[in-house]
Amino acid sequence: MDILIKLGVVLITVVFMEFVAWFTHKYVMHGFLWYFHRDHHTRDNKGVFEKNDFFFLIFAIPGSFFMMYGIHIGIAYFPFWIGLGITVYGGAYFFVHDLFIHQRIKVLKNTKNKYLLGIRRGHKVHHKKLTKQDGECFGMLLVPFKYF
């Protein structure tokens, strides 16, 4: 039963991170840190990396901190499992956003899956905006249902 509670904490954290990602994207990336996010919309960068990749570090720090602290005090406590949830969300986000949607590495390019196509379609709608205004973007869990 103990492991089910811990896995529940991971799952709740993953779902909560969807809200955190939406909030951060709308109010931080399309707000006061637009400088770092702008090249993701305009494609001004010439190399493999974008200034937008800086956000990877911002999101990796809390997950790493919680996991390290959780290991320090013992994985029987919640911080480790919260950190694991943040890390799982980060991995899923990287796969869906950077690999699947933006094809930084070609994967699932020719998928016929309606859910995945909905994610891709919704993200393309968001990327039509080249300014920091109207930074609304639904996440991996919500957007596909709007674009089926």
PDB file of C-alpha atoms in Angstrom:
ATOM      1  CA  MET A   1       0.000   0.000   0.000  1.00  0.00           C
ATOM      2  CA  ASP A   2       2.891   2.361   0.784  1.00  0.00           C
ATOM      3  CA  ILE A   3       4.184   2.190  -2.799  1.00  0.00           C
ATOM      4  CA  LEU A   4       0.706   3.041  -4.153  1.00  0.00           C
ATOM      5  CA  ILE A   5       0.694   6.237  -2.080  1.00  0.00           C
ATOM      6  CA  LYS A   6       4.143   7.168  -3.386  1.00  0.00           C
ATOM      7  CA  LEU A   7       3.134   6.460  -6.981  1.00  0.00           C
ATOM      8  CA  GLY A   8       0.027   8.556  -6.342  1.00  0.00           C
ATOM      9  CA  VAL A   9       2.266  11.426  -5.235  1.00  0.00           C
ATOM     10  CA  VAL A  10       4.253  11.037  -8.474  1.00  0.00           C
ATOM     11  CA  LEU A  11       1.050  11.067 -10.558  1.00  0.00           C
ATOM     12  CA  ILE A  12      -0.432  14.070  -8.731  1.00  0.00           C
ATOM     13  CA  THR A  13       2.871  15.910  -9.190  1.00  0.00           C
ATOM     14  CA  VAL A  14       2.918  15.127 -12.923  1.00  0.00           C
ATOM     15  CA  VAL A  15      -0.630  16.502 -13.306  1.00  0.00           C
ATOM     16  CA  PHE A  16       0.225  19.553 -11.183  1.00  0.00           C
ATOM     17  CA  MET A  17       3.278  20.206 -13.362  1.00  0.00           C
ATOM     18  CA  GLU A  18       0.977  20.581 -16.354  1.00  0.00           C
ATOM     19  CA  PHE A  19      -0.561  23.591 -14.589  1.00  0.00           C
ATOM     20  CA  VAL A  20       2.904  24.883 -13.606  1.00  0.00           C
ATOM     21  CA  ALA A  21       4.058  24.600 -17.234  1.00  0.00           C
ATOM     22  CA  TRP A  22       0.934  26.407 -18.520  1.00  0.00           C
ATOM     23  CA  PHE A  23       1.300  29.189 -15.930  1.00  0.00           C
ATOM     24  CA  THR A  24       5.037  29.577 -16.539  1.00  0.00           C
ATOM     25  CA  HIS A  25       4.590  29.624 -20.297  1.00  0.00           C
ATOM     26  CA  LYS A  26       1.822  32.222 -20.222  1.00  0.00           C
ATOM     27  CA  TYR A  27       3.126  34.566 -17.536  1.00  0.00           C
ATOM     28  CA  VAL A  28       6.903  34.029 -17.472  1.00  0.00           C
ATOM     29  CA  MET A  29       7.967  32.908 -20.956  1.00  0.00           C
ATOM     30  CA  HIS A  30       5.503  35.272 -22.636  1.00  0.00           C
ATOM     31  CA  GLY A  31       6.126  37.793 -19.862  1.00  0.00           C
ATOM     32  CA  PHE A  32       9.297  39.062 -18.246  1.00  0.00           C
ATOM     33  CA  LEU A  33      11.531  36.279 -19.676  1.00  0.00           C
ATOM     34  CA  TRP A  34      10.317  36.723 -23.277  1.00  0.00           C
ATOM     35  CA  TYR A  35      13.953  37.482 -24.197  1.00  0.00           C
ATOM     36  CA  PHE A  36      14.772  33.782 -23.742  1.00  0.00           C
ATOM     37  CA  HIS A  37      11.549  32.425 -25.294  1.00  0.00           C
ATOM     38  CA  ARG A  38      11.312  34.719 -28.337  1.00  0.00           C
ATOM     39  CA  ASP A  39      13.661  32.730 -30.566  1.00  0.00           C
ATOM     40  CA  HIS A  40      11.463  29.669 -30.066  1.00  0.00           C
ATOM     41  CA  HIS A  41       8.647  31.471 -31.899  1.00  0.00           C
ATOM     42  CA  THR A  42      10.647  33.426 -34.466  1.00  0.00           C
ATOM     43  CA  ARG A  43      13.340  30.860 -35.328  1.00  0.00           C
ATOM     44  CA  ASP A  44      16.054  33.538 -35.172  1.00  0.00           C
ATOM     45  CA  ASN A  45      18.628  31.054 -33.943  1.00  0.00           C
ATOM     46  CA  LYS A  46      21.011  29.456 -36.411  1.00  0.00           C
ATOM     47  CA  GLY A  47      22.360  26.597 -34.306  1.00  0.00           C
ATOM     48  CA  VAL A  48      21.036  23.476 -32.678  1.00  0.00           C
ATOM     49  CA  PHE A  49      20.235  25.221 -29.409  1.00  0.00           C
ATOM     50  CA  GLU A  50      17.874  28.108 -28.702  1.00  0.00           C
ATOM     51  CA  LYS A  51      17.917  30.661 -25.898  1.00  0.00           C
ATOM     52  CA  ASN A  52      14.608  29.016 -24.990  1.00  0.00           C
ATOM     53  CA  ASP A  53      16.552  25.904 -23.951  1.00  0.00           C
ATOM     54  CA  PHE A  54      17.572  27.917 -20.881  1.00  0.00           C
ATOM     55  CA  PHE A  55      14.172  26.999 -19.414  1.00  0.00           C
ATOM     56  CA  PHE A  56      15.300  23.381 -19.213  1.00  0.00           C
ATOM     57  CA  LEU A  57      17.604  24.419 -16.386  1.00  0.00           C
ATOM     58  CA  ILE A  58      14.884  26.373 -14.632  1.00  0.00           C
ATOM     59  CA  PHE A  59      12.588  23.352 -14.662  1.00  0.00           C
ATOM     60  CA  ALA A  60      15.339  20.821 -13.857  1.00  0.00           C
ATOM     61  CA  ILE A  61      16.480  22.548 -10.670  1.00  0.00           C
ATOM     62  CA  PRO A  62      13.380  21.874  -8.489  1.00  0.00           C
ATOM     63  CA  GLY A  63      13.121  18.232  -9.579  1.00  0.00           C
ATOM     64  CA  SER A  64      16.815  17.665  -8.933  1.00  0.00           C
ATOM     65  CA  PHE A  65      16.643  19.441  -5.574  1.00  0.00           C
ATOM     66  CA  PHE A  66      13.651  17.417  -4.364  1.00  0.00           C
ATOM     67  CA  MET A  67      15.206  14.130  -5.487  1.00  0.00           C
ATOM     68  CA  MET A  68      18.589  14.861  -3.894  1.00  0.00           C
ATOM     69  CA  TYR A  69      16.984  16.072  -0.676  1.00  0.00           C
ATOM     70  CA  GLY A  70      14.703  13.025  -0.732  1.00  0.00           C
ATOM     71  CA  ILE A  71      17.673  10.712  -1.104  1.00  0.00           C
ATOM     72  CA  HIS A  72      19.414  12.538   1.730  1.00  0.00           C
ATOM     73  CA  ILE A  73      16.509  12.134   4.170  1.00  0.00           C
ATOM     74  CA  GLY A  74      15.417   8.785   2.754  1.00  0.00           C
ATOM     75  CA  ILE A  75      13.227   7.855  -0.167  1.00  0.00           C
ATOM     76  CA  ALA A  76      10.503   6.785   2.231  1.00  0.00           C
ATOM     77  CA  TYR A  77       9.566  10.481   2.476  1.00  0.00           C
ATOM     78  CA  PHE A  78       7.607  12.547  -0.036  1.00  0.00           C
ATOM     79  CA  PRO A  79      10.288  14.951  -1.368  1.00  0.00           C
ATOM     80  CA  PHE A  80      11.930  12.207  -3.421  1.00  0.00           C
ATOM     81  CA  TRP A  81       8.609  11.194  -4.992  1.00  0.00           C
ATOM     82  CA  ILE A  82       7.662  14.807  -5.723  1.00  0.00           C
ATOM     83  CA  GLY A  83      11.048  15.265  -7.416  1.00  0.00           C
ATOM     84  CA  LEU A  84      10.474  12.077  -9.374  1.00  0.00           C
ATOM     85  CA  GLY A  85       7.090  13.415 -10.540  1.00  0.00           C
ATOM     86  CA  ILE A  86       8.682  16.685 -11.679  1.00  0.00           C
ATOM     87  CA  THR A  87      11.380  14.731 -13.506  1.00  0.00           C
ATOM     88  CA  VAL A  88       8.867  12.386 -15.169  1.00  0.00           C
ATOM     89  CA  TYR A  89       6.895  15.413 -16.377  1.00  0.00           C
ATOM     90  CA  GLY A  90      10.107  17.007 -17.672  1.00  0.00           C
ATOM     91  CA  GLY A  91      10.979  13.870 -19.608  1.00  0.00           C
ATOM     92  CA  ALA A  92       7.489  13.636 -21.088  1.00  0.00           C
ATOM     93  CA  TYR A  93       7.562  17.330 -21.971  1.00  0.00           C
ATOM     94  CA  PHE A  94      10.950  16.969 -23.682  1.00  0.00           C
ATOM     95  CA  PHE A  95       9.721  13.981 -25.669  1.00  0.00           C
ATOM     96  CA  VAL A  96       6.416  15.549 -26.702  1.00  0.00           C
ATOM     97  CA  HIS A  97       7.533  19.161 -27.236  1.00  0.00           C
ATOM     98  CA  ASP A  98      11.100  18.972 -28.476  1.00  0.00           C
ATOM     99  CA  LEU A  99      11.189  15.577 -30.163  1.00  0.00           C
ATOM    100  CA  PHE A 100       7.627  14.979 -31.382  1.00  0.00           C
ATOM    101  CA  ILE A 101       6.262  18.477 -32.056  1.00  0.00           C
ATOM    102  CA  HIS A 102       9.406  20.339 -33.116  1.00  0.00           C
ATOM    103  CA  GLN A 103      11.183  17.261 -34.517  1.00  0.00           C
ATOM    104  CA  ARG A 104      14.573  18.185 -33.100  1.00  0.00           C
ATOM    105  CA  ILE A 105      15.217  14.471 -33.485  1.00  0.00           C
ATOM    106  CA  LYS A 106      12.871  12.803 -35.945  1.00  0.00           C
ATOM    107  CA  VAL A 107      10.440  10.577 -34.012  1.00  0.00           C
ATOM    108  CA  LEU A 108       6.797   9.748 -34.665  1.00  0.00           C
ATOM    109  CA  LYS A 109       6.912  12.002 -37.716  1.00  0.00           C
ATOM    110  CA  ASN A 110       4.220  10.092 -39.587  1.00  0.00           C
ATOM    111  CA  THR A 111       1.924   9.187 -36.707  1.00  0.00           C
ATOM    112  CA  LYS A 112      -1.798   8.748 -37.287  1.00  0.00           C
ATOM    113  CA  ASN A 113      -2.642   8.846 -33.563  1.00  0.00           C
ATOM    114  CA  LYS A 114      -5.444  11.414 -33.058  1.00  0.00           C
ATOM    115  CA  TYR A 115      -4.275  12.396 -29.587  1.00  0.00           C
ATOM    116  CA  LEU A 116      -0.718  13.089 -30.757  1.00  0.00           C
ATOM    117  CA  LEU A 117      -1.943  14.894 -33.875  1.00  0.00           C
ATOM    118  CA  GLY A 118      -4.160  17.055 -31.640  1.00  0.00           C
ATOM    119  CA  ILE A 119      -1.143  18.022 -29.547  1.00  0.00           C
ATOM    120  CA  ARG A 120       0.819  18.922 -32.677  1.00  0.00           C
ATOM    121  CA  ARG A 121      -2.075  20.898 -34.192  1.00  0.00           C
ATOM    122  CA  GLY A 122      -2.690  22.876 -31.014  1.00  0.00           C
ATOM    123  CA  HIS A 123       0.964  23.743 -30.680  1.00  0.00           C
ATOM    124  CA  LYS A 124       1.144  24.941 -34.290  1.00  0.00           C
ATOM    125  CA  VAL A 125      -1.806  27.268 -33.603  1.00  0.00           C
ATOM    126  CA  HIS A 126       0.142  28.705 -30.673  1.00  0.00           C
ATOM    127  CA  HIS A 127       3.292  29.192 -32.760  1.00  0.00           C
ATOM    128  CA  LYS A 128       1.483  31.327 -35.316  1.00  0.00           C
ATOM    129  CA  LYS A 129       1.818  34.130 -32.772  1.00  0.00           C
ATOM    130  CA  LEU A 130       5.227  35.753 -33.054  1.00  0.00           C
ATOM    131  CA  THR A 131       4.832  38.263 -30.235  1.00  0.00           C
ATOM    132  CA  LYS A 132       4.827  37.957 -26.486  1.00  0.00           C
ATOM    133  CA  GLN A 133       1.118  38.870 -26.306  1.00  0.00           C
ATOM    134  CA  ASP A 134      -1.483  36.091 -26.191  1.00  0.00           C
ATOM    135  CA  GLY A 135       0.901  33.458 -24.855  1.00  0.00           C
ATOM    136  CA  GLU A 136      -1.923  31.029 -24.061  1.00  0.00           C
ATOM    137  CA  CYS A 137      -0.944  27.463 -24.771  1.00  0.00           C
ATOM    138  CA  PHE A 138      -2.681  24.419 -23.382  1.00  0.00           C
ATOM    139  CA  GLY A 139      -0.457  21.578 -22.264  1.00  0.00           C
ATOM    140  CA  MET A 140      -0.017  17.959 -23.187  1.00  0.00           C
ATOM    141  CA  LEU A 141      -3.072  16.829 -21.250  1.00  0.00           C
ATOM    142  CA  LEU A 142      -5.651  19.386 -22.412  1.00  0.00           C
ATOM    143  CA  VAL A 143      -4.823  20.626 -25.891  1.00  0.00           C
ATOM    144  CA  PRO A 144      -5.591  17.511 -27.951  1.00  0.00           C
ATOM    145  CA  PHE A 145      -9.248  17.494 -26.966  1.00  0.00           C
ATOM    146  CA  LYS A 146      -9.673  20.963 -28.427  1.00  0.00           C
ATOM    147  CA  TYR A 147      -8.086  20.026 -31.776  1.00  0.00           C
ATOM    148  CA  PHE A 148      -9.505  16.588 -32.598  1.00  0.00           C
TER     149      PHE A 148
END
